[in-house]
XYZ file of N, CA and C in Angstrom:
363
model
N 117.784 -0.267 164.150
C 117.051 0.027 165.363
C 116.480 -1.249 165.966
N 115.911 -2.046 165.089
C 115.228 -3.232 165.576
C 116.200 -4.211 166.229
N 117.375 -4.397 165.645
C 118.342 -5.337 166.232
C 118.776 -4.892 167.622
N 119.144 -3.633 167.732
C 119.568 -3.130 169.033
C 118.415 -3.153 170.030
N 117.224 -2.799 169.566
C 116.070 -2.777 170.462
C 115.691 -4.196 170.888
N 115.791 -5.174 169.996
C 115.463 -6.558 170.345
C 116.396 -7.073 171.429
N 117.681 -6.817 171.277
C 118.652 -7.222 172.306
C 118.338 -6.549 173.637
N 118.046 -5.273 173.570
C 117.726 -4.511 174.782
C 116.460 -5.048 175.447
N 115.429 -5.316 174.650
C 114.161 -5.772 175.213
C 114.261 -7.173 175.805
N 115.039 -8.056 175.195
C 115.168 -9.412 175.738
C 115.931 -9.414 177.060
N 116.852 -8.480 177.244
C 117.568 -8.417 178.528
C 116.696 -7.845 179.635
N 115.686 -7.067 179.276
C 114.788 -6.471 180.268
C 113.440 -7.170 180.347
N 113.283 -8.297 179.674
C 111.985 -8.969 179.609
C 111.533 -9.534 180.955
N 112.447 -9.724 181.884
C 112.092 -10.318 183.175
C 111.200 -9.398 184.003
N 111.408 -8.105 183.909
C 110.575 -7.160 184.667
C 110.073 -6.041 183.750
N 109.068 -6.339 182.920
C 108.554 -5.328 181.992
C 107.766 -4.239 182.726
N 107.924 -3.027 182.253
C 107.137 -1.905 182.759
C 106.434 -1.245 181.571
N 105.849 -0.079 181.800
C 105.102 0.599 180.736
C 106.013 1.006 179.578
N 107.221 1.490 179.905
C 108.182 1.859 178.861
C 108.553 0.640 178.031
N 108.833 -0.479 178.693
C 109.178 -1.717 177.979
C 108.052 -2.127 177.047
N 106.809 -2.038 177.501
C 105.667 -2.442 176.676
C 105.528 -1.542 175.450
N 105.736 -0.248 175.638
C 105.671 0.680 174.500
C 106.792 0.400 173.512
N 107.987 0.171 174.032
C 109.112 -0.168 173.152
C 108.831 -1.464 172.402
N 108.270 -2.443 173.075
C 107.932 -3.720 172.445
C 106.887 -3.513 171.345
N 105.877 -2.693 171.620
C 104.827 -2.447 170.622
C 105.394 -1.785 169.374
N 106.353 -0.891 169.550
C 106.891 -0.136 168.419
C 107.979 -0.892 167.658
N 108.756 -1.727 168.332
C 109.943 -2.315 167.718
C 110.004 -3.833 167.811
N 108.872 -4.529 167.927
C 108.927 -5.984 168.107
C 109.156 -6.751 166.811
N 108.945 -6.112 165.653
C 109.247 -6.765 164.380
C 109.636 -5.709 163.348
N 110.095 -6.171 162.208
C 110.599 -5.257 161.178
C 109.498 -4.329 160.661
N 108.300 -4.871 160.469
C 107.200 -4.062 159.950
C 106.838 -2.914 160.873
N 106.718 -3.198 162.157
C 106.356 -2.129 163.091
C 107.501 -1.125 163.237
N 108.738 -1.584 163.173
C 109.881 -0.659 163.245
C 109.889 0.288 162.050
N 109.652 -0.259 160.865
C 109.615 0.583 159.658
C 108.445 1.559 159.722
N 107.323 1.096 160.250
C 106.145 1.957 160.362
C 106.414 3.120 161.319
N 107.098 2.846 162.418
C 107.439 3.904 163.372
C 108.376 4.914 162.718
N 109.364 4.435 161.954
C 110.260 5.361 161.255
C 109.507 6.203 160.239
N 108.575 5.588 159.533
C 107.760 6.331 158.574
C 106.941 7.403 159.281
N 106.306 7.033 160.377
C 105.496 8.007 161.110
C 106.354 9.139 161.661
N 107.535 8.813 162.175
C 108.401 9.846 162.746
C 108.929 10.795 161.671
N 109.166 10.276 160.482
C 109.752 11.126 159.439
C 108.708 11.901 158.645
N 107.449 11.509 158.703
C 106.426 12.220 157.939
C 105.446 12.997 158.806
N 105.663 13.012 160.112
C 104.809 13.807 160.987
C 103.649 13.043 161.590
N 103.548 11.752 161.351
C 102.466 10.969 161.932
C 102.664 10.712 163.411
N 103.900 10.757 163.858
C 104.245 10.586 165.267
C 105.388 11.536 165.563
N 105.313 12.173 166.713
C 106.356 13.107 167.098
C 107.685 12.369 167.222
N 108.718 12.860 166.549
C 109.996 12.156 166.550
C 110.628 12.138 167.925
N 110.309 13.131 168.754
C 110.873 13.153 170.106
C 110.370 11.973 170.937
N 109.117 11.596 170.726
C 108.566 10.445 171.436
C 109.333 9.168 171.078
N 109.618 9.000 169.811
C 110.380 7.826 169.366
C 111.815 7.913 169.884
N 112.397 9.095 169.861
C 113.759 9.290 170.373
C 113.853 8.880 171.840
N 112.859 9.281 172.634
C 112.865 8.937 174.053
C 112.719 7.431 174.270
N 112.056 6.744 173.352
C 111.967 5.290 173.450
C 113.309 4.630 173.114
N 114.056 5.247 172.213
C 115.353 4.689 171.805
C 116.487 5.081 172.746
N 116.299 6.133 173.510
C 117.367 6.655 174.362
C 117.936 5.636 175.348
N 117.113 4.805 176.009
C 117.701 3.818 176.929
C 118.592 2.785 176.239
N 118.431 2.595 174.937
C 119.229 1.602 174.218
C 120.676 2.059 174.092
N 120.882 3.354 173.921
C 122.244 3.867 173.854
C 122.428 4.942 172.805
N 123.629 5.527 172.837
C 123.962 6.633 171.947
C 123.942 6.220 170.486
N 124.442 5.028 170.178
C 124.499 4.578 168.783
C 123.119 4.582 168.143
N 122.165 4.103 168.871
C 120.801 4.010 168.336
C 120.178 5.405 168.167
N 120.350 6.260 169.163
C 119.780 7.604 169.050
C 120.489 8.415 167.970
N 121.802 8.230 167.823
C 122.535 8.931 166.770
C 122.057 8.466 165.391
N 121.883 7.165 165.222
C 121.401 6.638 163.939
C 120.007 7.160 163.635
N 119.153 7.235 164.636
C 117.794 7.744 164.441
C 117.825 9.223 164.049
N 118.639 10.002 164.739
C 118.750 11.428 164.410
C 119.312 11.623 163.003
N 120.334 10.838 162.646
C 120.899 10.920 161.300
C 119.854 10.547 160.257
N 119.058 9.504 160.525
C 118.005 9.091 159.601
C 117.006 10.230 159.394
N 116.574 10.855 160.481
C 115.606 11.954 160.357
C 116.185 13.121 159.566
N 117.440 13.488 159.846
C 118.062 14.582 159.100
C 118.210 14.231 157.627
N 118.664 13.022 157.345
C 118.825 12.598 155.960
C 117.483 12.615 155.238
N 116.458 12.069 155.864
C 115.148 12.019 155.226
C 114.597 13.422 155.011
N 114.663 14.240 156.049
C 114.081 15.578 155.961
C 114.812 16.444 154.943
N 116.130 16.481 155.032
C 116.888 17.367 154.149
C 117.113 16.763 152.766
N 117.334 15.476 152.709
C 117.646 14.845 151.430
C 116.427 14.435 150.646
N 115.706 13.510 151.147
C 114.588 12.929 150.408
C 113.488 13.954 150.158
N 113.131 14.721 151.166
C 112.052 15.690 150.981
C 112.441 16.780 149.984
N 113.707 17.197 149.962
C 114.139 18.197 148.978
C 114.094 17.627 147.563
N 114.452 16.360 147.407
C 114.374 15.738 146.088
C 112.921 15.665 145.628
N 112.038 15.249 146.506
C 110.613 15.160 146.152
C 110.062 16.541 145.813
N 110.422 17.546 146.602
C 109.972 18.913 146.321
C 110.512 19.382 144.976
N 111.772 19.087 144.688
C 112.364 19.479 143.409
C 111.663 18.844 142.228
N 111.262 17.585 142.360
C 110.529 16.907 141.278
C 109.195 17.590 141.044
N 108.485 17.916 142.113
C 107.196 18.593 141.958
C 107.355 19.972 141.324
N 108.361 20.723 141.753
C 108.583 22.064 141.188
C 108.957 21.961 139.719
N 109.800 21.000 139.368
C 110.189 20.815 137.968
C 108.984 20.460 137.105
N 108.149 19.547 137.594
C 106.951 19.178 136.842
C 105.997 20.349 136.692
N 105.862 21.155 137.744
C 104.988 22.321 137.662
C 105.530 23.339 136.668
N 106.839 23.540 136.636
C 107.407 24.508 135.697
C 107.256 24.032 134.251
N 107.338 22.723 134.027
C 107.131 22.185 132.679
C 105.683 22.379 132.251
N 104.756 22.196 133.189
C 103.345 22.361 132.854
C 103.000 23.798 132.467
N 103.676 24.765 133.087
C 103.360 26.159 132.813
C 104.268 26.788 131.766
N 105.171 26.004 131.193
C 106.028 26.500 130.127
C 105.180 26.645 128.865
N 105.292 27.778 128.179
C 104.465 27.963 126.981
C 104.869 26.986 125.866
N 103.872 26.559 125.106
C 104.179 25.670 123.984
C 104.780 26.493 122.844
N 105.135 25.847 121.746
C 105.828 26.522 120.645
C 104.997 27.651 120.050
N 103.709 27.429 119.892
C 102.834 28.451 119.294
C 102.778 29.689 120.188
N 102.627 29.483 121.491
C 102.588 30.613 122.420
C 103.931 31.330 122.464
N 105.027 30.579 122.423
C 106.353 31.188 122.443
C 106.581 32.019 121.192
N 106.170 31.523 120.023
C 106.312 32.269 118.770
C 105.457 33.529 118.803
N 104.249 33.422 119.299
C 103.361 34.574 119.403
C 103.971 35.643 120.311
N 104.531 35.230 121.437
C 105.162 36.177 122.359
C 106.387 36.819 121.712
N 107.163 36.031 120.980
C 108.333 36.564 120.294
C 107.917 37.599 119.240
N 106.895 37.293 118.468
C 106.424 38.229 117.434
C 105.896 39.518 118.075
N 105.202 39.400 119.190
C 104.713 40.591 119.883
C 105.889 41.439 120.355
N 106.943 40.791 120.849
C 108.125 41.514 121.314
C 108.826 42.208 120.141
N 108.906 41.540 118.986
C 109.525 42.146 117.805
C 108.721 43.367 117.377
N 107.404 43.273 117.356
C 106.554 44.414 116.981
C 106.752 45.581 117.948
N 106.850 45.279 119.255
C 107.102 46.342 120.239
C 108.455 46.996 119.991
N 109.462 46.183 119.669
C 110.790 46.729 119.389
C 110.758 47.627 118.156
N 110.040 47.201 117.120
C 109.931 48.005 115.898
C 109.242 49.330 116.199
N 108.181 49.312 116.997
C 107.478 50.546 117.359
C 108.398 51.494 118.118
N 109.227 50.949 119.015
C 110.141 51.799 119.780
C 111.207 52.412 118.880
N 111.727 51.636 117.941
C 112.742 52.158 117.022
C 112.130 53.233 116.114
N 110.936 52.996 115.623
C 110.303 53.994 114.741
C 109.923 55.241 115.521
N 109.665 55.111 116.811
C 109.379 56.298 117.624
C 110.634 57.130 117.809
N 111.773 56.465 117.878
C 113.044 57.201 118.048
C 113.452 57.853 116.728
N 113.301 57.125 115.611
C 113.659 57.622 114.291
C 112.397 57.728 113.437
N 111.641 58.782 113.579
C 110.414 58.884 112.780
C 110.735 59.051 111.288
N 109.886 58.511 110.444
C 110.089 58.642 108.999
C 109.651 60.028 108.561
N 110.276 60.528 107.469
C 109.989 61.877 107.014
C 109.048 61.896 105.890
């Protein structure tokens, strides 16, 4: 984004307007470009606002931005969610003592059901 935006901004530097200034503020160096991508992908800044800033640069830039957002949202966020769910399931998994106790309770229930079906004489 930054390379394409830098080329675009230098060609329009002769007559800057409000859009040019906003584009310059967001994409004038690598740090600010990465920060804008972070904000757009995590909800800190509306992605449509960033898209509209990239739109004058061309289709390649807007396509790359859209692909980045889709990849981040569907890929990275699902992986992070999966890690949290896995960790939560491990935390709530019963330890060996609890598992043995539950198994013994189930065996006792099974024995009671069998003896109810076949009562002793």
